[in-house]
Coordinates of C-alpha atoms and ligand atoms in Angstrom, one line a residue:
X1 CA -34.5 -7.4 15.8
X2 CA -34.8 -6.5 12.4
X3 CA -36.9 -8.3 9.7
X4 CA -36.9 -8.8 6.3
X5 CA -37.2 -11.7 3.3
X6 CA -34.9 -14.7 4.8
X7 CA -32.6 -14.1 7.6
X8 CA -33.4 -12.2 10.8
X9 CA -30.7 -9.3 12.3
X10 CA -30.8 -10.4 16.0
X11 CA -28.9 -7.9 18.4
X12 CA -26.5 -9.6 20.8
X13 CA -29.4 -9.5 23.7
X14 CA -28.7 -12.1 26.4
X15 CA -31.6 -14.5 25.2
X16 CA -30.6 -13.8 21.1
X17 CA -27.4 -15.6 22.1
X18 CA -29.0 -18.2 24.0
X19 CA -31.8 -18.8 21.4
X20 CA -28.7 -18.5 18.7
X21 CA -26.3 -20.9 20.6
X22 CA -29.0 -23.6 20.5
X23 CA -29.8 -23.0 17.3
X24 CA -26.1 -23.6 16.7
X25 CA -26.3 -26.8 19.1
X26 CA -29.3 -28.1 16.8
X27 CA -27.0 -27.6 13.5
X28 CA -28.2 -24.4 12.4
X29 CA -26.2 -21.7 10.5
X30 CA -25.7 -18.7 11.9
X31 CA -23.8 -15.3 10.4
X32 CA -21.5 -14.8 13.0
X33 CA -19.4 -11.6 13.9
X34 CA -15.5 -11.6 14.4
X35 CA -13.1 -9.0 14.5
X36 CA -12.1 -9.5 11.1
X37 CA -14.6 -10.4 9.0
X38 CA -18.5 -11.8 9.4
X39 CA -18.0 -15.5 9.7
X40 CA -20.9 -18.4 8.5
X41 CA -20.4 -20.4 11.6
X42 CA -21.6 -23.9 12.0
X43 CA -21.1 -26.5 14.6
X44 CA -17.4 -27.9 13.6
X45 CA -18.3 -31.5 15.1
X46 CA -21.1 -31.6 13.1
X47 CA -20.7 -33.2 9.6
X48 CA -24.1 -32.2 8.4
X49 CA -24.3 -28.7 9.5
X50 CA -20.8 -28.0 8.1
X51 CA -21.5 -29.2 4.8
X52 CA -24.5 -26.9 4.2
X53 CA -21.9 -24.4 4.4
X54 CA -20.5 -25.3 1.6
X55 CA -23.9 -25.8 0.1
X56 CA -25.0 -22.3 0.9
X57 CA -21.7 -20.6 0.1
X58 CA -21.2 -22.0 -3.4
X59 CA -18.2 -22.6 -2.0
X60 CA -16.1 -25.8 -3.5
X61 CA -15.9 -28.9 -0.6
X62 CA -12.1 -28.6 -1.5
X63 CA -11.6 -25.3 0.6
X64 CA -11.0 -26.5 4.1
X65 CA -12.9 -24.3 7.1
X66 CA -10.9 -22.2 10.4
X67 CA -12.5 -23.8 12.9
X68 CA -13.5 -20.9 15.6
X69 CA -12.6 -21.8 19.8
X70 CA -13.4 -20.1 23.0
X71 CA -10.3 -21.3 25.2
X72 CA -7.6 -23.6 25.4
X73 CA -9.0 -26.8 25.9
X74 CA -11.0 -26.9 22.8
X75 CA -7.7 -26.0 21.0
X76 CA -5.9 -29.4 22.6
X77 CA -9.4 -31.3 22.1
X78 CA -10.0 -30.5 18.0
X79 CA -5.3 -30.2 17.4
X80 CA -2.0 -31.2 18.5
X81 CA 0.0 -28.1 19.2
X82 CA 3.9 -27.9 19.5
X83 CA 5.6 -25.5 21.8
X84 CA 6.0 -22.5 19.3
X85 CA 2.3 -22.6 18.1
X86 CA 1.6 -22.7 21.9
X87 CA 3.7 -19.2 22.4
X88 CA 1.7 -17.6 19.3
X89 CA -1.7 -18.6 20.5
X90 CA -0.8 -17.3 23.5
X91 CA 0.8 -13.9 22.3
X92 CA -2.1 -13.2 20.0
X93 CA -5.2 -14.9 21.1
X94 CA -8.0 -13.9 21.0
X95 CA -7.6 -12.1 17.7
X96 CA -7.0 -12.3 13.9
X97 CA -4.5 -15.0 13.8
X98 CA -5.1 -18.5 12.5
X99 CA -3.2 -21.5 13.3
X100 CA -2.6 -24.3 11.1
X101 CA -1.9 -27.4 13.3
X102 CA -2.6 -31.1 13.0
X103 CA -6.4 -32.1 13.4
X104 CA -7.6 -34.7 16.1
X105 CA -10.1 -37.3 15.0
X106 CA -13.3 -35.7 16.5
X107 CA -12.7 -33.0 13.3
X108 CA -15.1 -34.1 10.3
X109 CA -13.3 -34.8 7.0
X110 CA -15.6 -32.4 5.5
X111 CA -14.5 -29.5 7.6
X112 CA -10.4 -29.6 6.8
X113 CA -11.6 -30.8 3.2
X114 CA -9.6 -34.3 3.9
X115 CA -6.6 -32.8 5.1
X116 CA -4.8 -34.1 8.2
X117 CA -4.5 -30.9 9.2
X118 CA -6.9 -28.4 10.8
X119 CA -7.0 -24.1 10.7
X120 CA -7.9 -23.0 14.4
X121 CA -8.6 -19.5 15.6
X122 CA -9.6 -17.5 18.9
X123 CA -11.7 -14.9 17.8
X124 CA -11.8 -11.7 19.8
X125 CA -14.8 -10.1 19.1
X126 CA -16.6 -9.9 22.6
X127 CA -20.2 -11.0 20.9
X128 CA -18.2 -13.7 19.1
X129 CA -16.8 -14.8 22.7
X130 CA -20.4 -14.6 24.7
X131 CA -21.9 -17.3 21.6
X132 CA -18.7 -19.2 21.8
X133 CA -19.0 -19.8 25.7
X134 CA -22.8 -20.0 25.4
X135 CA -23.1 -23.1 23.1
X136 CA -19.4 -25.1 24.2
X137 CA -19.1 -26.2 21.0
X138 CA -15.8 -24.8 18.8
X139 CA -17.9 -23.4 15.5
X140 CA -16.3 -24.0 12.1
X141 CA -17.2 -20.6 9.9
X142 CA -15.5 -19.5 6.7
X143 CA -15.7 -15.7 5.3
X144 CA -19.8 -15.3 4.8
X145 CA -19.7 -14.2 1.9
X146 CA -20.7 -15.9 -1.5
X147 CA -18.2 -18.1 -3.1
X148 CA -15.4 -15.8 -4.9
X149 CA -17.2 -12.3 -3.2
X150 CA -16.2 -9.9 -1.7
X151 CA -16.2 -10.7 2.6
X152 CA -18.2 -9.3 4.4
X153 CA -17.8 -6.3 7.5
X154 CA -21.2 -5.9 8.6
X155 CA -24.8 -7.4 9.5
X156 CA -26.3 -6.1 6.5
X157 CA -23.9 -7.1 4.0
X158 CA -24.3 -11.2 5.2
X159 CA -27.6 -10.6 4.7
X160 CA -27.7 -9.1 1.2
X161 CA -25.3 -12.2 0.2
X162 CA -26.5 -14.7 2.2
X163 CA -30.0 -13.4 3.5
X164 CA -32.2 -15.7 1.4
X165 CA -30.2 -19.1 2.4
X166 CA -29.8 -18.6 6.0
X167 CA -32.1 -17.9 8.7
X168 CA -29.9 -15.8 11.4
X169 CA -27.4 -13.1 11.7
X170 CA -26.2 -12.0 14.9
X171 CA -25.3 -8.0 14.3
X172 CA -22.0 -7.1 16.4
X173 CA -21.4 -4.0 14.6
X174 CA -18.9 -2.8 11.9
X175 CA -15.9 -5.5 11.7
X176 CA -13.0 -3.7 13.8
X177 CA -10.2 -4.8 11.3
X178 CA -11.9 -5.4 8.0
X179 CA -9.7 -8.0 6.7
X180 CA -9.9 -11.6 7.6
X181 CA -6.9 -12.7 10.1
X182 CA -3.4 -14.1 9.4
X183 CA -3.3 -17.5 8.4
X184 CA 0.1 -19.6 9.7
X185 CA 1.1 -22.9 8.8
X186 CA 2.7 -23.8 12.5
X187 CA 2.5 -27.5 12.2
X188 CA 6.8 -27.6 12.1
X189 CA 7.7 -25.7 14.9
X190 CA 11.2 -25.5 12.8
X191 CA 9.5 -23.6 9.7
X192 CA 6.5 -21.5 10.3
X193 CA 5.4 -19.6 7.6
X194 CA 2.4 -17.2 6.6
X195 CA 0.2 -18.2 3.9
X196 CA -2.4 -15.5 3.8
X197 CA -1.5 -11.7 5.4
X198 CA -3.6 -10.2 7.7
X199 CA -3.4 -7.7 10.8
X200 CA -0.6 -10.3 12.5
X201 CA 2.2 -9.3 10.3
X202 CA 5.4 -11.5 10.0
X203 CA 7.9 -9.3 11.4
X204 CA 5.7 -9.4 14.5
X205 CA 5.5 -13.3 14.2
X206 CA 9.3 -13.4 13.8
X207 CA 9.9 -11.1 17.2
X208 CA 7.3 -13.5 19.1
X209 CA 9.3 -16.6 17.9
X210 CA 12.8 -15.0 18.1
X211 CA 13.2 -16.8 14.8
X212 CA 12.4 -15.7 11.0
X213 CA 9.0 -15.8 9.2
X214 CA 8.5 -15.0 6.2
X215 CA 5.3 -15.2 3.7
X216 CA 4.9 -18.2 1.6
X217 CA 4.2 -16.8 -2.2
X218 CA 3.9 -19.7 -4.7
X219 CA 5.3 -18.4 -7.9
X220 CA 2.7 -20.1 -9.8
X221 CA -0.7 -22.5 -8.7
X222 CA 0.9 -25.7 -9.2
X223 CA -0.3 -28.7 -7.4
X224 CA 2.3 -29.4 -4.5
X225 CA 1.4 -25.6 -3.8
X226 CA -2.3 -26.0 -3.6
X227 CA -2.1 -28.8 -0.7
X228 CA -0.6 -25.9 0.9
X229 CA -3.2 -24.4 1.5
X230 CA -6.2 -25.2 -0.5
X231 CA -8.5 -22.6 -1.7
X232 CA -6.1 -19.5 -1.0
X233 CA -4.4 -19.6 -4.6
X234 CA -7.0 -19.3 -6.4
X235 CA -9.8 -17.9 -4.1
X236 CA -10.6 -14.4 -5.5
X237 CA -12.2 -11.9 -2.9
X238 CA -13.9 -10.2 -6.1
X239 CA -16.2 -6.9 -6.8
X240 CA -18.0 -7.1 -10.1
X241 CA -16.2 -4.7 -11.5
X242 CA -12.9 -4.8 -12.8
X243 CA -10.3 -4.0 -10.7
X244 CA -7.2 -2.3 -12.1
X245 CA -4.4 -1.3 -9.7
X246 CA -2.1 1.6 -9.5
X247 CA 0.7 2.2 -7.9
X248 CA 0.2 6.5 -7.3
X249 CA -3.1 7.5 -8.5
X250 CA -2.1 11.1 -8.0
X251 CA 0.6 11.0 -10.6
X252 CA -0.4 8.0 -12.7
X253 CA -2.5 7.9 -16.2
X254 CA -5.5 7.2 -15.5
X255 CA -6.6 9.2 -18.7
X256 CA -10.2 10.6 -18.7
X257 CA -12.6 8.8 -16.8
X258 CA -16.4 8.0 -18.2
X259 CA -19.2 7.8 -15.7
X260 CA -18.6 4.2 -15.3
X261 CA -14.9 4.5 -13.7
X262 CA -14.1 5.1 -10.3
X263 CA -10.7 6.2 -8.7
X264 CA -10.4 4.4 -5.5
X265 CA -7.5 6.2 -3.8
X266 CA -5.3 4.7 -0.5
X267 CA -5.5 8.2 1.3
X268 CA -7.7 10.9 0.6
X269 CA -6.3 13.1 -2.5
X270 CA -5.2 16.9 -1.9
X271 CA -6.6 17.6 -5.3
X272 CA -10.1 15.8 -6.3
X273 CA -10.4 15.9 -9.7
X274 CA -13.7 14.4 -10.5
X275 CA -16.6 12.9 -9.2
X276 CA -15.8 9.6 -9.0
X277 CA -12.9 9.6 -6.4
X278 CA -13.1 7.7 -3.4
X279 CA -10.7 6.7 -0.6
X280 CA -9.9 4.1 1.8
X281 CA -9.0 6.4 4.7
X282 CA -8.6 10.1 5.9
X283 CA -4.9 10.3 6.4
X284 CA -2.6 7.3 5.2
X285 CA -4.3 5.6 8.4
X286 CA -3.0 1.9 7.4
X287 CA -6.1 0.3 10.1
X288 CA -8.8 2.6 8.8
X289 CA -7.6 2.2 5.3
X290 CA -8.2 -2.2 6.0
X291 CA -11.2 -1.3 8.2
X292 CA -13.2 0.0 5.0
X293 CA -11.4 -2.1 2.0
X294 CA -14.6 -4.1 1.6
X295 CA -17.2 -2.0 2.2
X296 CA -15.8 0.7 -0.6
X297 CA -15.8 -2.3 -3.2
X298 CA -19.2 -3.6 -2.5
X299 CA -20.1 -0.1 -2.6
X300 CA -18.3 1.1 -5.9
X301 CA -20.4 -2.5 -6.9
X302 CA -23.5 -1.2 -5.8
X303 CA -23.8 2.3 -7.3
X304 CA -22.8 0.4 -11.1
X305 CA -19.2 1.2 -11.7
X306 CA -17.9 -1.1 -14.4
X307 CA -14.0 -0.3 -13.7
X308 CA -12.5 0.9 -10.3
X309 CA -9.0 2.3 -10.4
X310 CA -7.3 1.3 -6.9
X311 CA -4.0 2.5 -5.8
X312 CA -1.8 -0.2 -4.0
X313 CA -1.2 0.9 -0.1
X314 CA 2.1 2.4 0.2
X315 CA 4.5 0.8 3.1
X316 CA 3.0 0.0 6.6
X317 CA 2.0 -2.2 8.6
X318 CA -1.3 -3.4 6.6
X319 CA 0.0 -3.1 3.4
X320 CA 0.9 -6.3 2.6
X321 CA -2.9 -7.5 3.3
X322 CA -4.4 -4.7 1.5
X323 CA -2.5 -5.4 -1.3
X324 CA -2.6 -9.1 -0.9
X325 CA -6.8 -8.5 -1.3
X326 CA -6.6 -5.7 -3.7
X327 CA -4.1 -8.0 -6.1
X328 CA -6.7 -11.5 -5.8
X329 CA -9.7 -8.5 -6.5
X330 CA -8.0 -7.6 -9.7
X331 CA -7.1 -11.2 -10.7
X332 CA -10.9 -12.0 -11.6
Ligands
TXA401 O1 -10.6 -13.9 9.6 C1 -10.9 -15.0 9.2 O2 -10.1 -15.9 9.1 C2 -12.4 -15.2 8.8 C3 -13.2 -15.1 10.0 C4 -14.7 -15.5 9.8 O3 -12.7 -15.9 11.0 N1 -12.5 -16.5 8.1 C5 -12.0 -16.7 6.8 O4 -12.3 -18.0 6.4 O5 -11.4 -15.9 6.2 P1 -12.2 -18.4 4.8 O6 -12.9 -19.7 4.8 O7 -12.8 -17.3 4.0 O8 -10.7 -18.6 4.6 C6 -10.1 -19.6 5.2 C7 -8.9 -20.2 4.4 C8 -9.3 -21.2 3.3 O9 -9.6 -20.6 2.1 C9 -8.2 -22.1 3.3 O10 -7.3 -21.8 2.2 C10 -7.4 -21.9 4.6 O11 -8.1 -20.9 5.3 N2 -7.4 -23.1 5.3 C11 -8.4 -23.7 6.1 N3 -8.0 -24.8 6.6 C12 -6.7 -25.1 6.2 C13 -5.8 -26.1 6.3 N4 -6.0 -27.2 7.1 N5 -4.6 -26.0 5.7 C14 -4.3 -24.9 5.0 N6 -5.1 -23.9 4.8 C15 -6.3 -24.0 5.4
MG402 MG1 -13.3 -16.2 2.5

């Protein structure tokens, strides 16, 4: 256990999850680790306890929660599920895919911000599993970040965010994927469609379904698009520097750099030419490039550059939701 101002680091030691699945039970936060990203999990039946979330976010009560499940049951006890949302959870759970389905009653209004729908997801992460089984309660947890910041892959960046307004982290390591899951709208069996990219791309959705999916891009944030899907139009996953993209930044102008630029490349460059390059991965790995997205911004963040030059990810399979995070990080 590791301590410090506000919240405590607790390994995943048998009696740190049961002492953190009661807390849960009791209506505690807790910064939780997923595959994807860290989550800021709360007990989803809990009103209360899910709307401190918001509290300690910053994050608006209009940005509905993924509500997090260990098995089956709880998906048929918080949704109603249709026969093709059945055949995805069951091709890709547990792991970084989020359903959008129908909400039961038990679901707080606070949780799906009003809507009559609700965003479920089995989480893989074998930590994440162990608390889910050891409280029985399905955990409602958004990205645990601040509002509008960049997410979060590790322990220690919840806690630099969060650290003051929450008491517990549970550590489960480095975040496998890095980027947080695949969001689906599956409530019409008949038209299922991805509004946010992730590691479940939509040509694999499309071969699970044996019908097409494609990506739901709103040309512009206009209102029918927003009860889409709340929150993911405008929600920015932000450094405090500015962001601009490129689309080569081997052969593009970049011009002469000044101490406070930094040339964030997809794949590491033949040629460095300055100081400030940095990469995403070794060798146009697509999964290590997404594995370190975040942590290069918050780090570009931390060591003061005012402007970082990103290249876009060329083709592959995680290039739409690298570039899906780079393009809302260069929006701010
Ligand atoms: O990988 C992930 O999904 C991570 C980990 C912690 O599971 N979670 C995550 O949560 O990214 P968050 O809150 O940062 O993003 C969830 C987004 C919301 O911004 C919202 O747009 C969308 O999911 N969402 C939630 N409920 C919805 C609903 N009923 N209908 C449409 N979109 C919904
Ligand atoms: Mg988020």
């Amino acid at each position: 256990m590791k301590q410090g101002s506000g919240a405590r680091i607790f390994r995943s030691t048998p009696r740190n999850l049961a002492m953190l699945a009661r807390k849960l039970q009791n209506g505690a936060l807790v910064g939780v680790p997923t595959e994807t990203v860290y989550g800021l999990a709360a007990n989803a039946l809990d009103s209360v306890a899910c709307r401190r979330i918001f509290r300690v976010k910053g994050r608006p009560s209009t940005d509905p929660l993924i509500v997090h499940i260990h098995n089956h049951d709880q998906l048929t006890s918080i949704a109603t599920t249709n026969p093709v949302a059945e055949l995805l959870a069951n091709q890709y759970w547990p792991g970084p895919l989020t359903l959008i389905l129908p909400k039961k009653p038990c679901i707080p209004d606070i949780v799906t911000a009003d809507l009559d729908s609700v965003a479920v997801r089995m989480p893989s992460h074998p930590i994440m599993r162990r608390l889910l089984r050891e409280c029985g309660l399905p955990l409602a947890a958004p990205s645990a970040n601040i509002f509008g910041y960049v997410s979060p892959t590790t322990a220690d960046h919840v806690k630099t965010g969060l650290g003051r307004k929450i008491g517990y982290i549970l550590d489960g390591g480095p975040a496998q994927i890095g980027l947080e899951s695949t969001i689906v709208d599956a409530r019409n069996p008949s038209k299922i469609r991805v509004l946010r990219p992730g590691a479940v791309t939509p040509e694999q959705l499309s071969r699970t379904i044996g019908a097409l999916v494609i990506e739901y891009r709103p040309k512009r944030a206009q209102v029918s698009d927003n009860q889409v899907s709340p929150g993911l139009l405008k929600q920015h996953y932000s450094p405090k520097a500015q962001v601009l993209l490129h689309k080569d930044l081997n052969h593009g102008h970049v011009g002469k750099l000044s101490p406070k630029e930094a040339c964030l490349y997809f794949s590491k460059p033949k040629f460095i030419r300055n100081k400030q390059s940095y990469w995403l991965c070794q060798n146009n790995n697509q999964a290590e490039a997404a594995r370190n997205l975040f942590g290069q911004l918050r780090s570009l963040d931390k060591q003061g550059f005012k402007v970082i030059h990103a290249e876009l990810a060329p083709a592959g399979p995680m290039a739409a939701a690298i570039n899906d995070r780079l393009r809302r990080a260069a929006a701010h």
